[in-house]
Short mmCIF file of C-alpha atoms in Angstrom, two decimals:
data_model
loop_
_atom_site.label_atom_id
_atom_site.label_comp_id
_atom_site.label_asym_id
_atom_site.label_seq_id
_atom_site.Cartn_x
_atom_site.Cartn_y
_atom_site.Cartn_z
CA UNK S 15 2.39 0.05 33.29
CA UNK S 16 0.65 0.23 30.13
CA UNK S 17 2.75 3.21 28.81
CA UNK S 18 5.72 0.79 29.23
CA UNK S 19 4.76 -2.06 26.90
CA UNK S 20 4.28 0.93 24.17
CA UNK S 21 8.08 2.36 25.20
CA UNK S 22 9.25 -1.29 25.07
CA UNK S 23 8.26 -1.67 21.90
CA UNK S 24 9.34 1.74 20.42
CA UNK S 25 13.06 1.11 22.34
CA UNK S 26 12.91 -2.67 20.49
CA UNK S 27 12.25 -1.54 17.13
CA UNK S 28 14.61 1.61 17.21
CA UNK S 29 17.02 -0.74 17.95
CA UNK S 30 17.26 -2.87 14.87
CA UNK S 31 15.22 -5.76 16.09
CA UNK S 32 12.31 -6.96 13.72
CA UNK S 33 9.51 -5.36 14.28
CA UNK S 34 7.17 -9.08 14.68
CA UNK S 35 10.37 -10.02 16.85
CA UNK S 36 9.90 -7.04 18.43
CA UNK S 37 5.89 -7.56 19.15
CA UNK S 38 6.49 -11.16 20.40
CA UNK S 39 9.23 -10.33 22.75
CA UNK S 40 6.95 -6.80 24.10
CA UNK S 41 3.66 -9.60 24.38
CA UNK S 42 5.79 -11.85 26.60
CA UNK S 43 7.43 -9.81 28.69
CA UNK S 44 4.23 -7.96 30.09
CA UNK S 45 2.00 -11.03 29.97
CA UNK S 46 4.14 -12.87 32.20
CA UNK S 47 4.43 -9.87 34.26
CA UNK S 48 0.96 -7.87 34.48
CA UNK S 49 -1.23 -11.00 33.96
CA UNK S 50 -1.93 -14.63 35.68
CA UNK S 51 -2.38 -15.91 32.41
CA UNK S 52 -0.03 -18.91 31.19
CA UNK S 53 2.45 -18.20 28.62
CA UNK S 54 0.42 -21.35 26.72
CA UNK S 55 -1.88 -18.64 25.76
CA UNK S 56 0.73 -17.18 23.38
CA UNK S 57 0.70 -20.12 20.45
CA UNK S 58 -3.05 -19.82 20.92
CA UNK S 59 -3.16 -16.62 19.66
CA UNK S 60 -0.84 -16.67 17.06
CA UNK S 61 -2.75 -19.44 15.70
CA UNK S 62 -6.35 -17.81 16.09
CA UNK S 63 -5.04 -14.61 14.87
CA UNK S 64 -4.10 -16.09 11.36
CA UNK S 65 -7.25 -18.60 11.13
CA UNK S 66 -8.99 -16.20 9.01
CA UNK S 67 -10.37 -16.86 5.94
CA UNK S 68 -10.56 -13.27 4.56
CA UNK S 69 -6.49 -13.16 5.00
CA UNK S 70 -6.36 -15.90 2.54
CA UNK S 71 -6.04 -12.95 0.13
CA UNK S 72 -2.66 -11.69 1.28
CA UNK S 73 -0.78 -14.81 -0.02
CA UNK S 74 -2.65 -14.57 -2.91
CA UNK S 75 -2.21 -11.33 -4.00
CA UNK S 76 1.25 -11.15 -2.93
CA UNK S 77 1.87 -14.38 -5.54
CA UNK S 78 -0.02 -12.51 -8.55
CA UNK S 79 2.03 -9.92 -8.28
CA UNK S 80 4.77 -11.71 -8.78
CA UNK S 81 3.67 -13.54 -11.38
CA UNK S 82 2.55 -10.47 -13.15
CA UNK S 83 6.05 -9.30 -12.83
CA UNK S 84 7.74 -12.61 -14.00
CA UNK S 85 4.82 -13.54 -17.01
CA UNK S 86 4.98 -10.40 -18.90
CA UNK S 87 1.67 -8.84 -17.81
CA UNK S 88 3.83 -5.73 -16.25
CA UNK S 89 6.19 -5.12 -19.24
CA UNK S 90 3.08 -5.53 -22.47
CA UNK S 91 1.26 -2.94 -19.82
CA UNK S 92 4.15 -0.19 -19.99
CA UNK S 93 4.41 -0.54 -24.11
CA UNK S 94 0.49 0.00 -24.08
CA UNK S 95 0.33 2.33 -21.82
CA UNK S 96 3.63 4.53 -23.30
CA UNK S 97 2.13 4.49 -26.72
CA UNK S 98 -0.99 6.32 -25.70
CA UNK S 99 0.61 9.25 -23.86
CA UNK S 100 4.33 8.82 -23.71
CA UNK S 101 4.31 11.99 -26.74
CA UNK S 102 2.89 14.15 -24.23
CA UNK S 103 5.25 17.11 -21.97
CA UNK S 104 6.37 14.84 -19.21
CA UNK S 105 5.06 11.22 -20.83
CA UNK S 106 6.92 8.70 -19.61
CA UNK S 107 6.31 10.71 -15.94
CA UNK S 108 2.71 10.27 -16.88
CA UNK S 109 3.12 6.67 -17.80
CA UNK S 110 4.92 5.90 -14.54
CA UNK S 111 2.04 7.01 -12.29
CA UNK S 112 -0.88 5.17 -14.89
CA UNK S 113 0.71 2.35 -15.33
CA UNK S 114 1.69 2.11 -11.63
CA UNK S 115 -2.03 2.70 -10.75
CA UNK S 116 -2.94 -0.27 -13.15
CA UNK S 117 -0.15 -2.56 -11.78
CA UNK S 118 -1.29 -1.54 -8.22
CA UNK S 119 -5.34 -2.91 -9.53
CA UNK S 120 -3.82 -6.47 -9.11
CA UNK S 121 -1.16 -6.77 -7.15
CA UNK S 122 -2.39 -4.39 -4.19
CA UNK S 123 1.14 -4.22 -3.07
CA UNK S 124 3.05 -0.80 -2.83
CA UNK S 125 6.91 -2.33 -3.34
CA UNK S 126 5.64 -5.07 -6.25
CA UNK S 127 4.34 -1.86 -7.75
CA UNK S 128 8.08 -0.27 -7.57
CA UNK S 129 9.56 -3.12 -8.23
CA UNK S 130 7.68 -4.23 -11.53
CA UNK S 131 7.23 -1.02 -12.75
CA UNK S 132 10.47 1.13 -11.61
CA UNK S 133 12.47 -1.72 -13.32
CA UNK S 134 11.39 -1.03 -16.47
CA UNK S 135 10.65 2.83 -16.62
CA UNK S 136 13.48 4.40 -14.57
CA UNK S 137 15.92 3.23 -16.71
CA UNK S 138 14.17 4.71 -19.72
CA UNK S 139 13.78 7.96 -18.29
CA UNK S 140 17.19 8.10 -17.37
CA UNK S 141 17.64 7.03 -21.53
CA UNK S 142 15.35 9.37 -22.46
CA UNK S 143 16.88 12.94 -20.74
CA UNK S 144 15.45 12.60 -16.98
CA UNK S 145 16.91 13.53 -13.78
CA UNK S 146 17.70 10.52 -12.43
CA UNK S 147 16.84 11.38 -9.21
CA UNK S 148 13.56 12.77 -10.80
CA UNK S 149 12.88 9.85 -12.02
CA UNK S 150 13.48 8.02 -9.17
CA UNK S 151 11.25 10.61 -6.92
CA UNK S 152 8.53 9.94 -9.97
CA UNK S 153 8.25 6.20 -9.10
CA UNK S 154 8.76 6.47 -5.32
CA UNK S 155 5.67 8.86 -5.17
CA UNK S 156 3.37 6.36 -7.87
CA UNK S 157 4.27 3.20 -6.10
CA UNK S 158 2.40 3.85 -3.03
CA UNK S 159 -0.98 3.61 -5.15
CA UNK S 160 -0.04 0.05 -4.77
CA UNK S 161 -1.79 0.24 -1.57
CA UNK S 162 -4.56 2.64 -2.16
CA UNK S 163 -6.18 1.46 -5.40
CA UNK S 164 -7.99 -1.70 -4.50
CA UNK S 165 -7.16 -4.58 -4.16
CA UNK S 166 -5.35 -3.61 -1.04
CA UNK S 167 -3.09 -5.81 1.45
CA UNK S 168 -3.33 -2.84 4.21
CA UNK S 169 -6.86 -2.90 2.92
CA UNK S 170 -7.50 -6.41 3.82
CA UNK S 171 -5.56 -6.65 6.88
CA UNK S 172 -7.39 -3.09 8.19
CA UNK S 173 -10.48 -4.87 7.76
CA UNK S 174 -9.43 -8.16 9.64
CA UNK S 175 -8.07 -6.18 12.23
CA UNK S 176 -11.43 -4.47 12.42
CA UNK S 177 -14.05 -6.59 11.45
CA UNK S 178 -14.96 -4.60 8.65
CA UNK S 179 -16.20 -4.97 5.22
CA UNK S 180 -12.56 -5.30 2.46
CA UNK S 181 -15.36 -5.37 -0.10
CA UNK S 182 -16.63 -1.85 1.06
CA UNK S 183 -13.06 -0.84 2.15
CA UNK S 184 -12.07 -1.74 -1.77
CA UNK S 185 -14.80 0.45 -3.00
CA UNK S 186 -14.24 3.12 -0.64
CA UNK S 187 -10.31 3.04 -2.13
CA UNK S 188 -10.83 3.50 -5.61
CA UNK S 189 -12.16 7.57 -5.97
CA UNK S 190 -9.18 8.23 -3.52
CA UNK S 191 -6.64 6.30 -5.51
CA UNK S 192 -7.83 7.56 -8.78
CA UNK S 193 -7.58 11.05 -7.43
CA UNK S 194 -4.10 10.95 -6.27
CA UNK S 195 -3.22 9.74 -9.20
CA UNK S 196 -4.68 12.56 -11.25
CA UNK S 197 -2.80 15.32 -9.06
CA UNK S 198 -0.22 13.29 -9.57
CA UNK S 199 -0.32 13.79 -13.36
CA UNK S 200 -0.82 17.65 -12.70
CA UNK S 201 1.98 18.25 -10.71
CA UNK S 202 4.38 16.03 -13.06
CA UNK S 203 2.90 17.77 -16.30
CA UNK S 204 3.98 21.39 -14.62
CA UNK S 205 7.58 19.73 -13.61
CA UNK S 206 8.35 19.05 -17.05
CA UNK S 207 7.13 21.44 -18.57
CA UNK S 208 9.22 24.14 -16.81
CA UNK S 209 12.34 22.11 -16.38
CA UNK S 210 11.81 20.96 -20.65
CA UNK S 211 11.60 17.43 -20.58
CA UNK S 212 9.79 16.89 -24.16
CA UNK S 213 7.81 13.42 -24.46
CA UNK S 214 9.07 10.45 -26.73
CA UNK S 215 8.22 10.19 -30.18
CA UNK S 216 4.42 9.96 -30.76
CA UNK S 217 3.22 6.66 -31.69
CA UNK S 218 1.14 6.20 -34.83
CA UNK S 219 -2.44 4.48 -33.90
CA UNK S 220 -1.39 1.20 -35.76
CA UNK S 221 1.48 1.04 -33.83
CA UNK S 222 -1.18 1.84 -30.49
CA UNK S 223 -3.34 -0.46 -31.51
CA UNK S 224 -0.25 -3.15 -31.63
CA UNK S 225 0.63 -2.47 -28.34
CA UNK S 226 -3.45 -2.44 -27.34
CA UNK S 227 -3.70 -6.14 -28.53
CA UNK S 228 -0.23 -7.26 -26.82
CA UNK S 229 -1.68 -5.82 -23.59
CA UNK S 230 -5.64 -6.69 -23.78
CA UNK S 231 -5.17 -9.50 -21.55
CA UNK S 232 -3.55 -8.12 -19.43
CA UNK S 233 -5.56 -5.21 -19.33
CA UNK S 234 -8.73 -7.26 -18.23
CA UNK S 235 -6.81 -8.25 -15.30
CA UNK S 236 -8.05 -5.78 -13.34
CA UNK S 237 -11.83 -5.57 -14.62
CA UNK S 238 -12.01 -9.46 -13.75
CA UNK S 239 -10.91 -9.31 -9.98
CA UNK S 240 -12.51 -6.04 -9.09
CA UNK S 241 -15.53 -6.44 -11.56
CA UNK S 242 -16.13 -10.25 -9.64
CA UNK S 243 -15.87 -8.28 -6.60
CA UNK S 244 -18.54 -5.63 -6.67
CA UNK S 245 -20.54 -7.90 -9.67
CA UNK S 246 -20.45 -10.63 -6.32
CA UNK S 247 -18.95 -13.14 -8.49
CA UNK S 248 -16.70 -13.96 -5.64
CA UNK S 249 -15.00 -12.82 -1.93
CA UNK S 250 -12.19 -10.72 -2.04
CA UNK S 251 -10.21 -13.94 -1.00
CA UNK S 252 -11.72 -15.63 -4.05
CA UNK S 253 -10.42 -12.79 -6.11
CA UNK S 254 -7.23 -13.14 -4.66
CA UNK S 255 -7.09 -16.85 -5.97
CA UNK S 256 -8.52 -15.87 -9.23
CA UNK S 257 -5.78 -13.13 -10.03
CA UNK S 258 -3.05 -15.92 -9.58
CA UNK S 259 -4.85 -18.27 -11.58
CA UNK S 260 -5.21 -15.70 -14.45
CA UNK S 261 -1.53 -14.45 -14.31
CA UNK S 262 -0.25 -17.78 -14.34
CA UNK S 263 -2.46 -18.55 -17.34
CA UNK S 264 -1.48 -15.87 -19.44
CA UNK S 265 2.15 -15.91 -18.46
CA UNK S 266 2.58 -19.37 -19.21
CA UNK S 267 0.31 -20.40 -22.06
CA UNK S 268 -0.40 -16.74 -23.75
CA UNK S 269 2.70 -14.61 -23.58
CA UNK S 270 5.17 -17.95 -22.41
CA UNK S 271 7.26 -16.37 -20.01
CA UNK S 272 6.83 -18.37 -16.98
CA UNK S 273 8.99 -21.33 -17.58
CA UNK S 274 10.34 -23.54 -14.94
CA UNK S 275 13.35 -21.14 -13.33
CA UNK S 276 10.82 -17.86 -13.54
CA UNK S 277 7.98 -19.82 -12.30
CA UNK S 278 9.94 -21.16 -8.95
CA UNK S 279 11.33 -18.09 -8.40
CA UNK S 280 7.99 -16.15 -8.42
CA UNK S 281 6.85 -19.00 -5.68
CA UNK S 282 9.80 -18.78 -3.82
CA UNK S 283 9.57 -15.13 -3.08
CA UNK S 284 6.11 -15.00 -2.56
CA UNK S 285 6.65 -18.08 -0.63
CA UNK S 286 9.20 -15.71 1.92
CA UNK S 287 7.06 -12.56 1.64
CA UNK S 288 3.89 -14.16 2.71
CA UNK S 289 5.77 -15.94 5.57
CA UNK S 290 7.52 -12.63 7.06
CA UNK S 291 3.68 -11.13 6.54
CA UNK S 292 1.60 -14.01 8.67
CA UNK S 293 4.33 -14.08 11.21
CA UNK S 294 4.21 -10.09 11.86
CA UNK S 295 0.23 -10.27 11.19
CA UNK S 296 -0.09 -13.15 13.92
CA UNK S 297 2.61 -11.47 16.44
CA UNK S 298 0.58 -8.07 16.10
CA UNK S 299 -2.61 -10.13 16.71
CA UNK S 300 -1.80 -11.01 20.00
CA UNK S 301 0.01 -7.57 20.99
CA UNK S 302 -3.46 -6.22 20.13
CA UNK S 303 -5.23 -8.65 22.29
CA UNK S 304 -2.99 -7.36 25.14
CA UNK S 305 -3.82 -3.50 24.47
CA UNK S 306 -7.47 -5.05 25.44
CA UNK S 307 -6.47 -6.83 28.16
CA UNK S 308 -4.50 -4.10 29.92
CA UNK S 309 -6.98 -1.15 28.65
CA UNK S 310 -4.99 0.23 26.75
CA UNK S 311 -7.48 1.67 24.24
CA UNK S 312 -9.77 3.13 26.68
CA UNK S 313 -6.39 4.95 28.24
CA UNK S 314 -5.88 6.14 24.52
CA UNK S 315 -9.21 7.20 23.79
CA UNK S 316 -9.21 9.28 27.37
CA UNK S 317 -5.91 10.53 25.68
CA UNK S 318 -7.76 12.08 22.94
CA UNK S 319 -10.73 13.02 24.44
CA UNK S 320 -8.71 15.12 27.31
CA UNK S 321 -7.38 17.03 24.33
CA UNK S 322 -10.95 18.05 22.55
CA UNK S 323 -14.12 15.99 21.99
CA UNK S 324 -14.04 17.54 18.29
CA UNK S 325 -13.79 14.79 15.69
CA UNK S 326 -12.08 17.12 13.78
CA UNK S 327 -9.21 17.93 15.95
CA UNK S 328 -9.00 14.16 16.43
CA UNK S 329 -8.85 13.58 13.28
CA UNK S 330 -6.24 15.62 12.43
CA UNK S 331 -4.21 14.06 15.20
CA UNK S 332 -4.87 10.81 13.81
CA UNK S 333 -3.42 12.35 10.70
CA UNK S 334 0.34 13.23 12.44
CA UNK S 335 0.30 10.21 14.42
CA UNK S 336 -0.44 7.80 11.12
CA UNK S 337 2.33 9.97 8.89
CA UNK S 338 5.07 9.40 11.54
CA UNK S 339 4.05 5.45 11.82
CA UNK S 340 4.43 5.90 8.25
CA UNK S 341 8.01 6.91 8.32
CA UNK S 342 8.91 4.40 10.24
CA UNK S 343 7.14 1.06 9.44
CA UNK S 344 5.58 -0.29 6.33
CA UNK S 345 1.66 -0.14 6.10
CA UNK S 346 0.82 -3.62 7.23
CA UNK S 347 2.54 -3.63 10.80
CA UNK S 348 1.54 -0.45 11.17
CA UNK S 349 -2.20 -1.03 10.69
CA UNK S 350 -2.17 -4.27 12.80
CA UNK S 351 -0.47 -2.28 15.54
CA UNK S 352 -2.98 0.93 15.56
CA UNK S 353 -6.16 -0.24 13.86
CA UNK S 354 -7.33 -2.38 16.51
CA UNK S 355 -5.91 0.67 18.79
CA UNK S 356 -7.83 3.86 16.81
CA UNK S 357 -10.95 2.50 15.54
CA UNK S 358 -12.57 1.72 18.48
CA UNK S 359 -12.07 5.69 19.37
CA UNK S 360 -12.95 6.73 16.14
CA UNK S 361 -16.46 5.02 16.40
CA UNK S 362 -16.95 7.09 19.55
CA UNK S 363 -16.34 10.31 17.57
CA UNK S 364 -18.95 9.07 15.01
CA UNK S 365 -16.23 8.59 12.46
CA UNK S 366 -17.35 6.02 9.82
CA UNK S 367 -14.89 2.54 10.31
CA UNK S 368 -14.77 2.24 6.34
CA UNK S 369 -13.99 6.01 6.07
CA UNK S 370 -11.64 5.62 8.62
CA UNK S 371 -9.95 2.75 7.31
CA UNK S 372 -9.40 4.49 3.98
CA UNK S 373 -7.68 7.64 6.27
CA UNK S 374 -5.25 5.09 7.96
CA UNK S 375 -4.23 3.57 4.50
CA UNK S 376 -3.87 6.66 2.74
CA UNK S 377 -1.98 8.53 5.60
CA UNK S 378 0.89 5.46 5.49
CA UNK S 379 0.81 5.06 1.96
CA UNK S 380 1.89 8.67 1.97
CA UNK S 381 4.18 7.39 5.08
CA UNK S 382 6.31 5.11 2.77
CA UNK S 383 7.80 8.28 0.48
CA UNK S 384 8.42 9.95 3.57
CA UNK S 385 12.31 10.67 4.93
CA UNK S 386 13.95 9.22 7.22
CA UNK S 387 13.15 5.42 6.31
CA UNK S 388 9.82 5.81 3.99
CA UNK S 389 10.32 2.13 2.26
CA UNK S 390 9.35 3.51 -1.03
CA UNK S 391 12.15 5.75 -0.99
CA UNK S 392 15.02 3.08 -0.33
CA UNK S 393 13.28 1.23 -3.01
CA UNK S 394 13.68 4.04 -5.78
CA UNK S 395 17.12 4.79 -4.53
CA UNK S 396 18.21 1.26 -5.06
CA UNK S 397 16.69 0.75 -8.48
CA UNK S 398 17.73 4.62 -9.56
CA UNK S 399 21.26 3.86 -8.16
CA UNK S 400 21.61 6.72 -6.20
CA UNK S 401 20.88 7.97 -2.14
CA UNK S 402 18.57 8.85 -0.27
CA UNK S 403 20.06 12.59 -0.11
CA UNK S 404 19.99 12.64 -4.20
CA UNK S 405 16.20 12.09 -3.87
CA UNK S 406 14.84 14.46 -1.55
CA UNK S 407 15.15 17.52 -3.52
CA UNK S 408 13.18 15.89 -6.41
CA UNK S 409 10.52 14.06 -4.22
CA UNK S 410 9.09 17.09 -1.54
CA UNK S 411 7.07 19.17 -4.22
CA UNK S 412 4.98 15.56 -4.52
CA UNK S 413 4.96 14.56 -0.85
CA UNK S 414 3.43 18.38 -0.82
CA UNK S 415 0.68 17.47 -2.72
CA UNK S 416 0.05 14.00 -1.36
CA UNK S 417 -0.15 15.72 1.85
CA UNK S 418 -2.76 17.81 0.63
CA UNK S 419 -4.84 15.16 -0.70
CA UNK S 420 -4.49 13.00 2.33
CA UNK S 421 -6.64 16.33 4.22
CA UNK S 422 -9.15 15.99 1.39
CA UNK S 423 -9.77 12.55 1.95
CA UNK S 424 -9.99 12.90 5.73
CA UNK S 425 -11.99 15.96 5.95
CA UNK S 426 -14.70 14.94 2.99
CA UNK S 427 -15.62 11.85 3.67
CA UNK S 428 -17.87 11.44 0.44
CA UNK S 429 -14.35 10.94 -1.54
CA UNK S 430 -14.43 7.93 0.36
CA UNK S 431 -18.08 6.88 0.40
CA UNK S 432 -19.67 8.27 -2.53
CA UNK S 433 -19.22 4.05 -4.01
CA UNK S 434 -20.46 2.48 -1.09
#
């Protein structure tokens, strides 16, 4: 019976439904038929599921992003950012991924990172002699530091899920993030430089120190919310609140973008986004709760054991399973869905729960550049104005390498926990 609710809800979601749609109308079905429970349990749930004060954060963060966006902080960071190394073989490549890994320091989303930052850049590399579907594979592959550098949504929601520490978790991201991001840089220097693509005129340093003053504030974005966090100036939820305070001070008083139209639109879409994410985060809560009830877990930890009591040949399943989930769903559903599912089972294989939660997040970050439906790649595509079949022959040499750092970070675990 239990292998049914999981083909129910594979059959639901292949089939166009939404995937929270999709988790409600899996919970209901097999609660009303495996259990005595009333359906009255249901609202319950949902409602205890989302009474949490650590996922305060995820509104938060998703509404400093878009303020970031819509105040200037995103655009000031790009000038800065391009002066510095945009002269270098490959440099506005090299800005893409740094100033992606900056943007993704506040806004801990991987699609506000494409969106803010693939916006501005892919059109100038397109100006400036790029591929376009290089360019386009550039920013697909640096977005999904969006969810890897803390702060983190998956991050947050991973440690809901499993009553973990997100200040830990955040530490645990950063060596990982920072890493990726530096083979990252490797791989695009050695692109350009065989296929020619020169860098941009080099910037004198009063010119760099123009742009430096421009983009100071927005620069000590980051250092405020993550340096509160590990100082223990404030929660990771306070943070959250604190990075939309500080964007909408500096976009409206300092650089005096956010005026009435920019500022409601910013709300309004954050508004949406954080209601699609508490709906799926509360409909996942209580399809987890079921996996309990029925025993699920223990049937999927007697799954893996049967296979080899290793933790390294578990791992390394954990690894295909998380990449496929990947494909298929963005990070957030995906986490709620499996967390509460894996980590129980990686505990009995004596796998760290932070370490493991940094695994699961890297793995689907990967996930979302992946073919057939990575959400990063539609993304690119749409901003690069071109298809998914123009991108893939520019974007596998990176998913090659992100696949190789996603073993690193699963297999030595002091990448993970060397902060902690």
């Amino acid at each position: 019976m239990s292998a049914w609710l999981l083909v129910l809800l594979f059959v639901l979601m292949f089939a166009g439904i939404p995937i929270a749609v999709s988790l409600a109308v899996t919970s209901t079905i097999f609660l009303e038929l495996t259990t005595h429970i009333s359906l009255v349990i249901l609202p319950q749930r949902l409602f205890t599921t989302v009474d949490s004060f650590p996922l305060m954060a995820v509104p938060f963060f998703v509404l400093a992003g878009a303020l970031m966006e819509a105040g200037g902080i995103s655009d000031r960071l790009v000038s800065f950012i391009e002066s510095m190394l945009g002269h270098v073989t490959g440099g506005l490549t090299i800005v893409v991924i740094v100033t992606s890994a900056f943007f993704a320091a506040i806004s801990g989303s991987s699609s506000a990172t494409i969106a803010a930052i693939g916006g501005i850049l892919i059109p100038a590399m397109i100006a400036q002699g790029y591929n376009r579907n290089y360019a386009s594979a550039v920013q697909c592959c640096s977005g999904q530091l969006g969810v890897i550098i803390p702060p983190s949504i998956p991050m947050v929601l991973y440690g809901v899920a499993t009553e973990t520490s997100i200040g830990d978790l955040f530490k645990a991201g950063i060596l990982p993030g920072i890493f990726m991001a530096l083979c990252l840089i490797l791989l695009s220097f050695l692109i350009c430089h065989k296929k020619g693509y020169k860098g941009v005129q080099r910037r004198s340093w009063g010119q760099r120190w123009k742009a430096f003053k421009k983009a100071l504030l927005a620069l000590l974005m980051p250092v405020l919310v993550l340096g509160g966090i590990y100082g223990g100036l404030f929660t990771p939820t306070e943070a959250a609140a604190v990075a939309v305070a500080y964007a909408f001070l500096i976009g409206k008083f300092v650089y005096k973008k956010l005026d009435g139209k920019t500022l409601m639109k910013a709300l309004t879409e954050s508004a949406a986004t954080t209601a699609i994410l508490m709906f799926l985060i509360a409909c996942a809560g209580v399809f987890a709760w079921l996996l309990g009830r029925l025993n699920i877990t223990r049937d999927v930890a007697l799954f893996f054991t049967s296979i080899s009591d290793n933790k390294y040949v578990f791992l390394l399943l954990v690894n295909l399973l998380l990449l496929v989930a990947g494909m298929f769903m963005d990070a957030g559903p995906a986490i709620m869905i499996l967390a509460p599912l894996l980590a129980p089972i990686a505990t009995q294989y004596d796998v760290n729960l932070v370490h493991f939660g940094i695994i699961m997040v890297v793995n689907l970050a990967v996930g979302l550049c992946t073919p057939p439906v990575g959400v990063n790649l539609f993304l690119s595509c749409q901003i690069g104005k071109i298809t998914m079949t123009d991108i893939l022959g520019s974007v596998w040499p990176y998913l090659f390498v992100l696949f190789v750092v996603v073993l690193l970070v699963t297999f030595v675990p002091a990448l993970s926990l060397a902060l902690l």
